mmCIF file of C-alpha atoms and ligand atoms in Angstrom:
data_model
loop_
_atom_site.group_PDB
_atom_site.id
_atom_site.type_symbol
_atom_site.label_atom_id
_atom_site.label_comp_id
_atom_site.label_asym_id
_atom_site.label_seq_id
_atom_site.Cartn_x
_atom_site.Cartn_y
_atom_site.Cartn_z
ATOM 1 C CA UNK B 24 44.105 -17.609 24.547
ATOM 2 C CA UNK B 25 43.624 -21.057 23.305
ATOM 3 C CA UNK B 26 41.687 -21.688 20.208
ATOM 4 C CA UNK B 27 41.024 -25.195 20.618
ATOM 5 C CA UNK B 28 37.343 -26.732 20.768
ATOM 6 C CA UNK B 29 36.419 -28.103 24.394
ATOM 7 C CA UNK B 30 36.419 -31.816 22.447
ATOM 8 C CA UNK B 31 40.163 -31.339 21.522
ATOM 9 C CA UNK B 32 42.340 -34.449 22.669
ATOM 10 C CA UNK B 33 45.664 -33.884 24.691
ATOM 11 C CA UNK B 34 47.612 -36.146 22.245
ATOM 12 C CA UNK B 35 47.879 -36.819 18.586
ATOM 13 C CA UNK B 36 45.404 -39.576 17.322
ATOM 14 C CA UNK B 37 46.887 -42.759 16.079
ATOM 15 C CA UNK B 38 45.534 -45.648 14.166
ATOM 16 C CA UNK B 39 45.753 -47.158 17.596
ATOM 17 C CA UNK B 40 43.970 -44.632 19.493
ATOM 18 C CA UNK B 41 40.521 -45.174 17.026
ATOM 19 C CA UNK B 42 41.239 -48.850 17.647
ATOM 20 C CA UNK B 43 41.065 -48.478 21.227
ATOM 21 C CA UNK B 44 38.072 -46.094 21.023
ATOM 22 C CA UNK B 45 36.302 -49.267 19.920
ATOM 23 C CA UNK B 46 37.195 -51.126 22.808
ATOM 24 C CA UNK B 47 36.370 -48.352 25.090
ATOM 25 C CA UNK B 48 33.113 -47.510 23.319
ATOM 26 C CA UNK B 49 34.045 -44.048 22.448
ATOM 27 C CA UNK B 50 32.782 -42.841 19.312
ATOM 28 C CA UNK B 51 34.837 -41.727 16.616
ATOM 29 C CA UNK B 52 34.393 -38.234 14.829
ATOM 30 C CA UNK B 53 35.642 -38.191 11.393
ATOM 31 C CA UNK B 54 35.146 -35.365 8.852
ATOM 32 C CA UNK B 55 36.618 -34.886 5.441
ATOM 33 C CA UNK B 56 38.819 -31.735 4.598
ATOM 34 C CA UNK B 57 40.953 -30.779 1.531
ATOM 35 C CA UNK B 58 42.784 -27.513 2.351
ATOM 36 C CA UNK B 59 44.895 -25.956 5.160
ATOM 37 C CA UNK B 60 42.507 -23.488 6.504
ATOM 38 C CA UNK B 61 39.602 -26.121 6.962
ATOM 39 C CA UNK B 62 41.811 -28.628 8.347
ATOM 40 C CA UNK B 63 43.251 -26.531 10.854
ATOM 41 C CA UNK B 64 39.877 -25.420 11.924
ATOM 42 C CA UNK B 65 38.245 -29.033 12.516
ATOM 43 C CA UNK B 66 41.338 -30.076 13.914
ATOM 44 C CA UNK B 67 41.242 -27.323 16.695
ATOM 45 C CA UNK B 68 37.638 -28.209 17.224
ATOM 46 C CA UNK B 69 38.999 -31.677 18.198
ATOM 47 C CA UNK B 70 37.670 -34.065 15.464
ATOM 48 C CA UNK B 71 39.522 -37.429 15.879
ATOM 49 C CA UNK B 72 39.809 -38.176 12.155
ATOM 50 C CA UNK B 73 40.159 -36.146 9.118
ATOM 51 C CA UNK B 74 39.776 -37.874 5.760
ATOM 52 C CA UNK B 75 41.150 -36.324 2.572
ATOM 53 C CA UNK B 76 38.351 -37.865 0.536
ATOM 54 C CA UNK B 77 38.633 -38.069 -3.116
ATOM 55 C CA UNK B 78 35.084 -36.540 -2.884
ATOM 56 C CA UNK B 79 37.385 -33.561 -3.429
ATOM 57 C CA UNK B 80 36.497 -34.312 -7.091
ATOM 58 C CA UNK B 81 33.115 -33.275 -6.448
ATOM 59 C CA UNK B 82 33.429 -30.511 -3.721
ATOM 60 C CA UNK B 83 36.425 -29.081 -4.786
ATOM 61 C CA UNK B 84 37.165 -29.626 -8.630
ATOM 62 C CA UNK B 85 33.464 -29.786 -9.623
ATOM 63 C CA UNK B 86 33.286 -33.132 -11.276
ATOM 64 C CA UNK B 87 30.387 -35.287 -11.126
ATOM 65 C CA UNK B 88 32.055 -38.454 -9.701
ATOM 66 C CA UNK B 89 35.225 -39.285 -8.290
ATOM 67 C CA UNK B 90 36.709 -41.276 -11.021
ATOM 68 C CA UNK B 91 38.870 -38.270 -12.592
ATOM 69 C CA UNK B 92 40.965 -37.879 -9.532
ATOM 70 C CA UNK B 93 44.478 -38.249 -9.804
ATOM 71 C CA UNK B 94 47.499 -39.099 -7.463
ATOM 72 C CA UNK B 95 48.767 -35.645 -8.013
ATOM 73 C CA UNK B 96 45.531 -34.173 -7.088
ATOM 74 C CA UNK B 97 45.197 -36.071 -3.991
ATOM 75 C CA UNK B 98 48.773 -35.530 -3.020
ATOM 76 C CA UNK B 99 48.281 -31.698 -3.229
ATOM 77 C CA UNK B 100 45.351 -31.805 -1.302
ATOM 78 C CA UNK B 101 46.634 -34.367 1.643
ATOM 79 C CA UNK B 102 49.725 -32.017 1.489
ATOM 80 C CA UNK B 103 47.482 -28.841 2.470
ATOM 81 C CA UNK B 104 45.503 -30.810 5.171
ATOM 82 C CA UNK B 105 48.532 -32.148 6.904
ATOM 83 C CA UNK B 106 50.289 -28.548 7.272
ATOM 84 C CA UNK B 107 46.860 -27.624 8.840
ATOM 85 C CA UNK B 108 46.763 -30.296 11.483
ATOM 86 C CA UNK B 109 48.061 -30.982 15.003
ATOM 87 C CA UNK B 110 46.488 -33.565 16.478
ATOM 88 C CA UNK B 111 43.899 -35.557 14.273
ATOM 89 C CA UNK B 112 44.908 -38.775 12.345
ATOM 90 C CA UNK B 113 44.956 -37.500 8.372
ATOM 91 C CA UNK B 114 43.820 -40.550 6.368
ATOM 92 C CA UNK B 115 44.189 -40.007 2.281
ATOM 93 C CA UNK B 116 41.803 -41.633 -0.334
ATOM 94 C CA UNK B 117 44.037 -43.408 -2.926
ATOM 95 C CA UNK B 118 42.332 -42.343 -6.284
ATOM 96 C CA UNK B 119 40.710 -44.638 -8.842
ATOM 97 C CA UNK B 120 43.201 -46.807 -10.612
ATOM 98 C CA UNK B 121 46.176 -46.161 -8.479
ATOM 99 C CA UNK B 122 45.731 -49.292 -6.786
ATOM 100 C CA UNK B 123 43.426 -51.686 -8.453
ATOM 101 C CA UNK B 124 45.966 -52.945 -11.207
ATOM 102 C CA UNK B 125 48.576 -54.619 -9.318
ATOM 103 C CA UNK B 126 49.651 -54.824 -5.723
ATOM 104 C CA UNK B 127 52.918 -53.499 -6.570
ATOM 105 C CA UNK B 128 51.520 -50.314 -8.196
ATOM 106 C CA UNK B 129 49.005 -49.893 -5.069
ATOM 107 C CA UNK B 130 52.242 -50.171 -2.718
ATOM 108 C CA UNK B 131 53.966 -47.364 -4.818
ATOM 109 C CA UNK B 132 50.905 -45.140 -4.759
ATOM 110 C CA UNK B 133 50.742 -45.867 -0.610
ATOM 111 C CA UNK B 134 54.196 -45.026 -0.476
ATOM 112 C CA UNK B 135 53.962 -41.673 -2.328
ATOM 113 C CA UNK B 136 50.902 -40.584 -0.340
ATOM 114 C CA UNK B 137 52.849 -41.023 2.871
ATOM 115 C CA UNK B 138 56.350 -39.794 1.866
ATOM 116 C CA UNK B 139 55.164 -36.903 -0.602
ATOM 117 C CA UNK B 140 52.191 -35.771 1.098
ATOM 118 C CA UNK B 141 52.624 -36.881 4.908
ATOM 119 C CA UNK B 142 49.331 -38.748 5.347
ATOM 120 C CA UNK B 143 49.077 -41.055 8.314
ATOM 121 C CA UNK B 144 47.227 -43.647 6.562
ATOM 122 C CA UNK B 145 45.249 -44.297 3.424
ATOM 123 C CA UNK B 146 42.068 -45.533 2.398
ATOM 124 C CA UNK B 147 41.092 -47.852 -0.194
ATOM 125 C CA UNK B 148 37.799 -48.984 -1.646
ATOM 126 C CA UNK B 149 36.861 -52.661 -1.992
ATOM 127 C CA UNK B 150 36.359 -55.970 -0.454
ATOM 128 C CA UNK B 151 37.661 -59.599 -1.396
ATOM 129 C CA UNK B 152 39.463 -58.282 -4.849
ATOM 130 C CA UNK B 153 41.883 -55.923 -2.798
ATOM 131 C CA UNK B 154 42.682 -58.050 0.187
ATOM 132 C CA UNK B 155 46.276 -59.129 -1.194
ATOM 133 C CA UNK B 156 46.874 -55.163 -1.939
ATOM 134 C CA UNK B 157 45.766 -54.593 1.673
ATOM 135 C CA UNK B 158 48.301 -57.001 3.060
ATOM 136 C CA UNK B 159 51.037 -55.983 0.991
ATOM 137 C CA UNK B 160 50.641 -52.260 2.005
ATOM 138 C CA UNK B 161 50.120 -53.012 5.554
ATOM 139 C CA UNK B 162 53.463 -55.265 5.738
ATOM 140 C CA UNK B 163 55.151 -52.151 4.419
ATOM 141 C CA UNK B 164 54.468 -50.588 7.565
ATOM 142 C CA UNK B 165 51.575 -48.236 6.248
ATOM 143 C CA UNK B 166 48.270 -48.472 7.883
ATOM 144 C CA UNK B 167 45.024 -48.834 5.658
ATOM 145 C CA UNK B 168 41.586 -47.982 6.304
ATOM 146 C CA UNK B 169 38.733 -50.257 4.260
ATOM 147 C CA UNK B 170 35.687 -48.965 2.386
ATOM 148 C CA UNK B 171 32.624 -51.077 1.999
ATOM 149 C CA UNK B 172 29.104 -50.680 0.655
ATOM 150 C CA UNK B 173 28.589 -47.722 -1.818
ATOM 151 C CA UNK B 174 31.968 -47.545 -2.993
ATOM 152 C CA UNK B 175 31.786 -44.006 -5.379
ATOM 153 C CA UNK B 176 34.703 -44.998 -7.539
ATOM 154 C CA UNK B 177 32.582 -47.815 -9.016
ATOM 155 C CA UNK B 178 29.868 -45.716 -10.026
ATOM 156 C CA UNK B 179 29.856 -46.782 -13.416
ATOM 157 C CA UNK B 180 29.596 -50.431 -12.196
ATOM 158 C CA UNK B 181 26.533 -49.598 -10.003
ATOM 159 C CA UNK B 182 24.667 -46.863 -11.903
ATOM 160 C CA UNK B 183 23.386 -45.362 -8.939
ATOM 161 C CA UNK B 184 24.366 -43.903 -5.566
ATOM 162 C CA UNK B 185 21.503 -45.590 -4.123
ATOM 163 C CA UNK B 186 21.331 -47.613 -0.710
ATOM 164 C CA UNK B 187 23.621 -50.950 -1.010
ATOM 165 C CA UNK B 188 23.434 -54.359 0.322
ATOM 166 C CA UNK B 189 19.583 -54.486 0.908
ATOM 167 C CA UNK B 190 19.464 -57.714 -0.617
ATOM 168 C CA UNK B 191 20.425 -60.955 1.430
ATOM 169 C CA UNK B 192 23.233 -61.975 -1.135
ATOM 170 C CA UNK B 193 25.103 -58.790 -1.231
ATOM 171 C CA UNK B 194 24.523 -58.187 2.410
ATOM 172 C CA UNK B 195 26.256 -61.649 3.236
ATOM 173 C CA UNK B 196 29.125 -60.595 0.571
ATOM 174 C CA UNK B 197 29.772 -57.620 2.276
ATOM 175 C CA UNK B 198 29.899 -59.141 5.956
ATOM 176 C CA UNK B 199 32.390 -61.606 4.365
ATOM 177 C CA UNK B 200 34.504 -58.606 2.842
ATOM 178 C CA UNK B 201 34.420 -56.705 6.068
ATOM 179 C CA UNK B 202 36.102 -60.010 7.834
ATOM 180 C CA UNK B 203 38.430 -60.471 4.905
ATOM 181 C CA UNK B 204 39.582 -56.621 5.199
ATOM 182 C CA UNK B 205 40.140 -57.484 8.695
ATOM 183 C CA UNK B 206 42.013 -60.370 8.231
ATOM 184 C CA UNK B 207 44.402 -58.604 5.656
ATOM 185 C CA UNK B 208 45.136 -56.051 7.988
ATOM 186 C CA UNK B 209 42.976 -52.731 7.838
ATOM 187 C CA UNK B 210 42.918 -50.749 11.055
ATOM 188 C CA UNK B 211 39.357 -49.673 10.400
ATOM 189 C CA UNK B 212 36.308 -49.951 7.920
ATOM 190 C CA UNK B 213 34.085 -47.182 6.498
ATOM 191 C CA UNK B 214 30.568 -48.472 6.079
ATOM 192 C CA UNK B 215 28.909 -46.194 3.186
ATOM 193 C CA UNK B 216 25.042 -45.992 2.523
ATOM 194 C CA UNK B 217 24.038 -49.536 3.660
ATOM 195 C CA UNK B 218 21.210 -50.692 6.112
ATOM 196 C CA UNK B 219 21.568 -49.967 9.803
ATOM 197 C CA UNK B 220 20.924 -53.661 10.900
ATOM 198 C CA UNK B 221 23.519 -54.810 8.516
ATOM 199 C CA UNK B 222 26.127 -52.262 9.633
ATOM 200 C CA UNK B 223 25.517 -53.392 13.340
ATOM 201 C CA UNK B 224 26.155 -56.837 12.336
ATOM 202 C CA UNK B 225 29.277 -55.906 10.633
ATOM 203 C CA UNK B 226 30.441 -53.592 13.554
ATOM 204 C CA UNK B 227 29.653 -56.458 16.225
ATOM 205 C CA UNK B 228 31.655 -58.970 13.962
ATOM 206 C CA UNK B 229 34.814 -56.923 13.358
ATOM 207 C CA UNK B 230 37.264 -56.056 15.961
ATOM 208 C CA UNK B 231 38.565 -53.137 14.187
ATOM 209 C CA UNK B 232 36.344 -49.657 14.240
ATOM 210 C CA UNK B 233 33.626 -49.136 11.765
ATOM 211 C CA UNK B 234 33.023 -45.434 10.498
ATOM 212 C CA UNK B 235 29.657 -45.047 9.095
ATOM 213 C CA UNK B 236 28.316 -42.592 6.614
ATOM 214 C CA UNK B 237 24.361 -43.317 5.930
ATOM 215 C CA UNK B 238 25.210 -46.631 7.697
ATOM 216 C CA UNK B 239 22.939 -45.719 11.157
ATOM 217 C CA UNK B 240 23.881 -45.347 14.695
ATOM 218 C CA UNK B 241 25.241 -48.596 15.509
ATOM 219 C CA UNK B 242 28.799 -47.893 13.820
ATOM 220 C CA UNK B 243 31.877 -46.947 15.898
ATOM 221 C CA UNK B 244 31.984 -43.897 14.498
ATOM 222 C CA UNK B 245 30.571 -41.591 11.676
ATOM 223 C CA UNK B 246 32.035 -39.417 8.897
ATOM 224 C CA UNK B 247 30.478 -36.646 6.809
ATOM 225 C CA UNK B 248 31.648 -34.450 3.897
ATOM 226 C CA UNK B 249 32.782 -31.147 5.391
ATOM 227 C CA UNK B 250 30.981 -28.963 2.760
ATOM 228 C CA UNK B 251 27.861 -31.039 3.087
ATOM 229 C CA UNK B 252 27.603 -30.755 6.837
ATOM 230 C CA UNK B 253 28.270 -27.004 6.923
ATOM 231 C CA UNK B 254 25.681 -26.346 4.579
ATOM 232 C CA UNK B 255 27.923 -25.399 1.626
ATOM 233 C CA UNK B 256 26.213 -27.589 -0.699
ATOM 234 C CA UNK B 257 22.651 -26.599 -0.924
ATOM 235 C CA UNK B 258 21.402 -29.020 -3.707
ATOM 236 C CA UNK B 259 22.836 -32.087 -1.708
ATOM 237 C CA UNK B 260 20.215 -33.372 0.641
ATOM 238 C CA UNK B 261 20.243 -37.111 1.177
ATOM 239 C CA UNK B 262 18.364 -38.609 4.176
ATOM 240 C CA UNK B 263 21.430 -39.293 6.223
ATOM 241 C CA UNK B 264 22.766 -35.540 5.995
ATOM 242 C CA UNK B 265 22.269 -33.266 9.326
ATOM 243 C CA UNK B 266 23.408 -29.955 8.602
ATOM 244 C CA UNK B 267 25.230 -28.187 11.466
ATOM 245 C CA UNK B 268 25.454 -24.637 9.778
ATOM 246 C CA UNK B 269 23.996 -23.005 6.769
ATOM 247 C CA UNK B 270 27.151 -21.403 5.120
ATOM 248 C CA UNK B 271 25.750 -21.000 1.798
ATOM 249 C CA UNK B 272 23.374 -18.616 2.982
ATOM 250 C CA UNK B 273 25.665 -17.007 5.326
ATOM 251 C CA UNK B 274 28.407 -16.643 2.629
ATOM 252 C CA UNK B 275 25.876 -15.403 -0.081
ATOM 253 C CA UNK B 276 24.748 -12.702 2.661
ATOM 254 C CA UNK B 277 28.205 -11.819 3.307
ATOM 255 C CA UNK B 278 29.381 -11.313 -0.300
ATOM 256 C CA UNK B 279 26.141 -9.824 -1.175
ATOM 257 C CA UNK B 280 26.766 -6.857 1.842
ATOM 258 C CA UNK B 281 30.666 -6.573 0.523
ATOM 259 C CA UNK B 282 29.341 -5.815 -3.157
ATOM 260 C CA UNK B 283 26.770 -3.450 -1.725
ATOM 261 C CA UNK B 284 29.238 -1.433 0.342
ATOM 262 C CA UNK B 285 31.715 -1.414 -2.506
ATOM 263 C CA UNK B 286 29.199 0.033 -4.842
ATOM 264 C CA UNK B 287 28.120 2.889 -2.494
ATOM 265 C CA UNK B 288 31.636 3.965 -1.553
ATOM 266 C CA UNK B 289 31.020 2.639 2.216
ATOM 267 C CA UNK B 290 33.933 0.435 1.876
ATOM 268 C CA UNK B 291 36.651 1.045 2.824
ATOM 269 C CA UNK B 292 36.003 3.732 5.438
ATOM 270 C CA UNK B 293 38.331 5.955 7.295
ATOM 271 C CA UNK B 294 39.523 3.244 9.753
ATOM 272 C CA UNK B 295 39.991 0.874 6.834
ATOM 273 C CA UNK B 296 42.600 3.224 5.045
ATOM 274 C CA UNK B 297 46.413 4.239 5.747
ATOM 275 C CA UNK B 298 47.171 7.906 6.108
HETATM 276 O O1 KIV W 554 35.757 -39.514 -0.401
HETATM 277 C C1 KIV W 554 34.988 -39.310 0.683
HETATM 278 O O2 KIV W 554 35.015 -38.099 1.047
HETATM 279 C C2 KIV W 554 34.640 -40.475 1.541
HETATM 280 C C3 KIV W 554 33.602 -40.263 2.346
HETATM 281 C C4 KIV W 554 32.572 -40.194 2.149
HETATM 282 C C5 KIV W 554 33.890 -41.760 3.577
HETATM 283 O O3 KIV W 554 35.236 -41.815 1.046
#
């Protein structure tokens, strides 16, 4: 029996597929994953794009920010995800300080992510300051996704995770950055935590698809952190998050029942042992 979800695509998703989806006005679904098992589940459910986000720093490693993530951490998570995926496009975040120093270093980092981890594309945070780097990586044949708005690797510059680009000057800068990233060759841009009307303007101003998180309904696609949308993280409830399950409660209940059965001697029973 097929285990594939009803939304599953017949073919592998490529960067061209997501660009074509914008043209045909088909919304793009993207979720994060960091391991083989979860990646396999969301891939067979039919998600278009899987992002191995450096949010692994928060949800897998327990750090407060994404700053501590290293290339070795991201290569490990990405290679686990790639082994679990048959159809989705797998994009990996390049971690903080693996691409900001020089375009040459950035190209080496991007190359490692493709060769050692098997990523299909990489994602970088930033606008004008990274366009030469984007161009260099794209010229080498590596597809790049941009990321504007709230860029968590710059948390110590922002000082807060609040909505970005509410003021006109920052909004204009973001729109300019989106166009510069497109010119530099990105195939798509994540827009994180910006006003919905600004996301609409950006989406209408670039030919490449925008993927929103806390950026309203006008983006060409949406992304959520898997642990958040599955309700694994009960203390994180920003306005933009929709929870599709309450796995924190389900897991707590399941583990509680297991402990009870072990303590009472009910587990294992006759059919759960070898004679
Ligand atoms: O790291 C991440 O999970 C991300 C998404 C929130 C877009 O960059």
